[in-house]
């Protein structure tokens, strides 16, 4: 399986770290599109748009290559030994999939209970709600074609497209459990995720607060109905 590593030209230190972590496994470095020099105005930040554009280039490369799938990595991940087995031996891949998420962002995620695909000492489950991050995943040619189609307007971040609610696009997006990759807390949080943490939430008052409290039980009911529909349950995916 071909491995692509997205890395900014100005982040040579990260390239050195990732070269060491990949332990001699061949990979192709992709010089990431830099949000600082990008001429873009739209719904996304420039860094988010640059991230989507970088992934789009690699999705197109996969299609052009004729390969059935590829692994795409960002340059800020920790890697456990099981990762190497998963990318070097592909006999475990499902017969039908669009993407397989190899990382965890340690957030509660709605995962479908059935089917559960056993992969050696791991499991694969379909993702049915948001699980942020696109630092490590495998994507199929079909998945790349679908992602190119839904991302052409550059109006949603990469992880929103791949792992917000993939079934909306008719995509089979799986999660590896436990995940052999995670973003390295010692490195800078990727810009496309940084905004999620910097959102300033204003507490509602008066009628807005009353409206929120009235809607709250209906929101809880919707979450319950959705989990029943997909025969799913929320899980926090471990790194291991």
XYZ file of C-alpha atoms in Angstrom:
240
model
C 0.000 0.000 0.000
C 1.364 3.397 -0.966
C 1.794 5.833 1.947
C 1.552 9.599 1.441
C 2.837 12.001 4.108
C 1.485 15.561 4.008
C 4.187 17.965 5.181
C 4.656 21.721 4.838
C 7.908 22.911 3.294
C 8.448 25.087 6.373
C 8.009 22.127 8.739
C 11.229 20.218 8.075
C 11.457 19.355 11.774
C 8.213 17.395 11.523
C 9.488 15.560 8.469
C 12.544 14.432 10.427
C 10.353 13.189 13.285
C 7.981 11.311 10.979
C 10.815 9.769 8.968
C 12.144 8.332 12.211
C 8.715 7.153 13.354
C 7.971 5.399 10.074
C 11.085 3.284 10.629
C 12.208 2.888 7.065
C 8.799 2.176 5.529
C 8.749 3.800 2.072
C 6.515 6.841 1.821
C 5.975 9.714 -0.563
C 6.181 13.182 0.908
C 3.556 15.581 -0.406
C 4.475 19.274 -0.015
C 1.329 20.543 1.668
C -0.463 23.574 0.293
C 0.324 26.402 2.714
C -2.591 28.387 4.101
C -0.279 31.328 4.811
C 0.291 31.874 1.099
C -3.123 30.757 -0.152
C -5.361 33.200 -2.003
C -8.741 32.079 -0.683
C -11.840 33.690 0.776
C -14.761 31.500 1.750
C -16.468 29.659 4.573
C -13.270 27.979 5.768
C -10.141 29.535 7.188
C -7.216 29.609 4.780
C -5.491 26.844 6.709
C -8.608 24.666 6.592
C -8.984 25.296 2.868
C -5.305 24.474 2.308
C -5.768 21.220 4.201
C -8.758 20.209 2.063
C -6.863 21.112 -1.101
C -3.856 19.025 -0.049
C -6.007 15.969 0.595
C -7.860 16.536 -2.694
C -4.586 16.381 -4.622
C -3.796 13.020 -3.031
C -7.300 11.685 -3.679
C -6.869 12.582 -7.342
C -3.432 10.954 -7.416
C -4.929 7.738 -6.108
C -7.532 7.741 -8.872
C -4.919 8.490 -11.531
C -2.552 5.799 -10.226
C -4.978 2.937 -10.741
C -4.175 1.648 -7.242
C -7.151 0.299 -5.253
C -6.329 2.268 -2.090
C -3.707 4.372 -0.324
C -2.766 5.479 3.188
C -2.670 9.215 3.893
C -0.821 10.610 6.904
C -0.324 14.071 8.333
C 2.986 14.930 9.944
C 1.935 15.188 13.584
C 1.042 11.650 14.646
C 2.244 9.082 17.110
C 2.441 5.566 15.698
C 2.209 2.225 17.493
C 3.711 -1.018 16.079
C 0.358 -2.407 14.900
C 0.182 0.391 12.326
C 3.006 -1.174 10.335
C 1.237 -4.515 10.102
C -1.982 -2.868 8.934
C -0.353 -0.935 6.090
C 2.092 -3.657 4.997
C -0.418 -6.548 4.920
C -3.687 -5.678 3.224
C -5.491 -9.017 3.456
C -7.611 -7.613 6.304
C -9.236 -4.820 4.278
C -13.039 -5.121 3.894
C -14.320 -6.002 0.437
C -16.298 -2.756 0.425
C -15.104 0.435 2.088
C -14.513 4.099 1.332
C -12.186 5.010 4.172
C -10.722 3.467 7.307
C -9.735 5.767 10.155
C -6.504 4.642 11.833
C -6.336 7.402 14.441
C -8.381 8.404 17.452
C -9.217 11.856 18.694
C -10.465 10.393 21.995
C -13.961 11.787 21.643
C -17.261 9.899 22.086
C -18.225 8.606 18.654
C -21.358 6.821 17.496
C -20.277 3.450 16.088
C -22.541 0.852 14.514
C -22.734 -2.307 16.626
C -23.160 -4.664 13.685
C -21.400 -5.773 11.669
C -18.135 -5.907 13.616
C -15.196 -6.981 11.468
C -12.408 -8.741 13.340
C -8.903 -7.728 12.282
C -6.381 -9.796 14.220
C -6.475 -8.168 17.676
C -8.601 -5.246 16.465
C -12.131 -4.467 15.350
C -13.614 -2.429 12.538
C -16.901 -0.613 13.098
C -18.811 1.798 10.884
C -18.693 5.445 11.980
C -22.119 7.070 12.407
C -21.231 10.452 13.952
C -18.412 12.970 14.121
C -14.892 11.803 14.898
C -12.482 14.637 14.174
C -9.060 14.338 12.619
C -7.614 13.161 9.309
C -4.050 12.506 10.439
C -4.062 8.796 9.511
C -6.510 6.966 7.259
C -6.780 4.539 4.368
C -8.964 5.563 1.448
C -10.202 3.509 -1.503
C -10.494 4.684 -5.103
C -14.271 4.840 -4.729
C -13.917 6.823 -1.524
C -11.515 9.225 -3.227
C -13.977 9.761 -6.075
C -16.814 10.503 -3.640
C -14.674 12.845 -1.533
C -13.517 14.780 -4.598
C -17.139 15.276 -5.571
C -18.399 16.496 -2.182
C -15.350 18.674 -1.430
C -15.161 20.689 -4.647
C -16.833 23.767 -3.104
C -14.235 23.997 -0.304
C -16.959 24.706 2.254
C -16.236 22.032 4.896
C -13.043 20.889 6.659
C -11.466 17.595 5.628
C -12.454 15.689 8.762
C -16.026 16.991 8.461
C -16.204 15.521 4.956
C -14.686 12.158 5.856
C -15.888 11.532 9.399
C -18.740 13.872 10.353
C -21.619 11.716 9.090
C -20.174 9.666 6.210
C -23.413 7.778 5.591
C -24.937 11.058 4.355
C -22.701 10.693 1.289
C -23.315 6.965 1.036
C -19.802 6.240 2.306
C -18.601 3.219 4.251
C -16.215 4.775 6.784
C -14.732 2.391 9.333
C -12.886 2.974 12.597
C -10.011 0.733 13.708
C -10.459 -0.124 17.415
C -8.205 0.432 19.257
C -6.535 2.982 17.012
C -2.798 2.603 16.328
C -2.335 6.336 15.643
C -3.125 9.593 17.375
C -2.098 13.202 17.039
C 1.040 14.042 18.956
C 0.234 16.395 21.821
C 3.848 17.541 21.732
C 3.392 19.047 18.283
C 1.235 21.982 17.289
C -2.442 21.131 16.934
C -3.352 21.180 13.206
C -4.964 24.420 12.096
C -8.028 22.669 10.721
C -8.771 21.422 14.241
C -7.507 24.409 16.180
C -10.593 26.481 15.442
C -12.787 23.841 17.067
C -11.068 24.500 20.382
C -11.030 28.289 20.039
C -14.756 28.722 19.530
C -15.992 31.106 22.211
C -19.338 29.925 23.456
C -21.678 32.604 24.762
C -24.070 31.377 27.419
C -27.667 32.093 26.384
C -29.830 34.302 28.561
C -33.512 35.083 28.877
C -35.699 33.695 26.096
C -32.718 32.071 24.373
C -31.906 30.140 27.531
C -35.565 29.126 27.948
C -35.684 27.993 24.308
C -32.536 25.925 24.792
C -33.936 24.209 27.873
C -37.194 23.407 26.047
C -35.280 21.918 23.100
C -32.845 19.922 25.220
C -35.046 16.818 25.819
C -35.925 16.703 22.107
C -32.225 16.747 21.276
C -31.642 13.888 23.693
C -34.543 11.982 22.114
C -33.087 12.535 18.617
C -29.708 11.176 19.711
C -31.408 8.116 21.204
C -33.522 7.517 18.078
C -30.476 7.869 15.859
C -28.528 5.335 17.901
C -31.512 2.957 17.720
C -31.816 3.436 13.966
C -28.196 2.526 13.348
C -28.128 -0.043 16.175
C -25.207 1.976 17.436
C -23.615 3.108 20.666
C -21.235 5.888 21.601
C -17.684 4.775 22.288
C -14.440 6.567 23.031
C -11.805 4.903 20.868
C -8.631 4.028 22.738
C -5.106 4.545 21.440
C -3.404 1.188 21.612
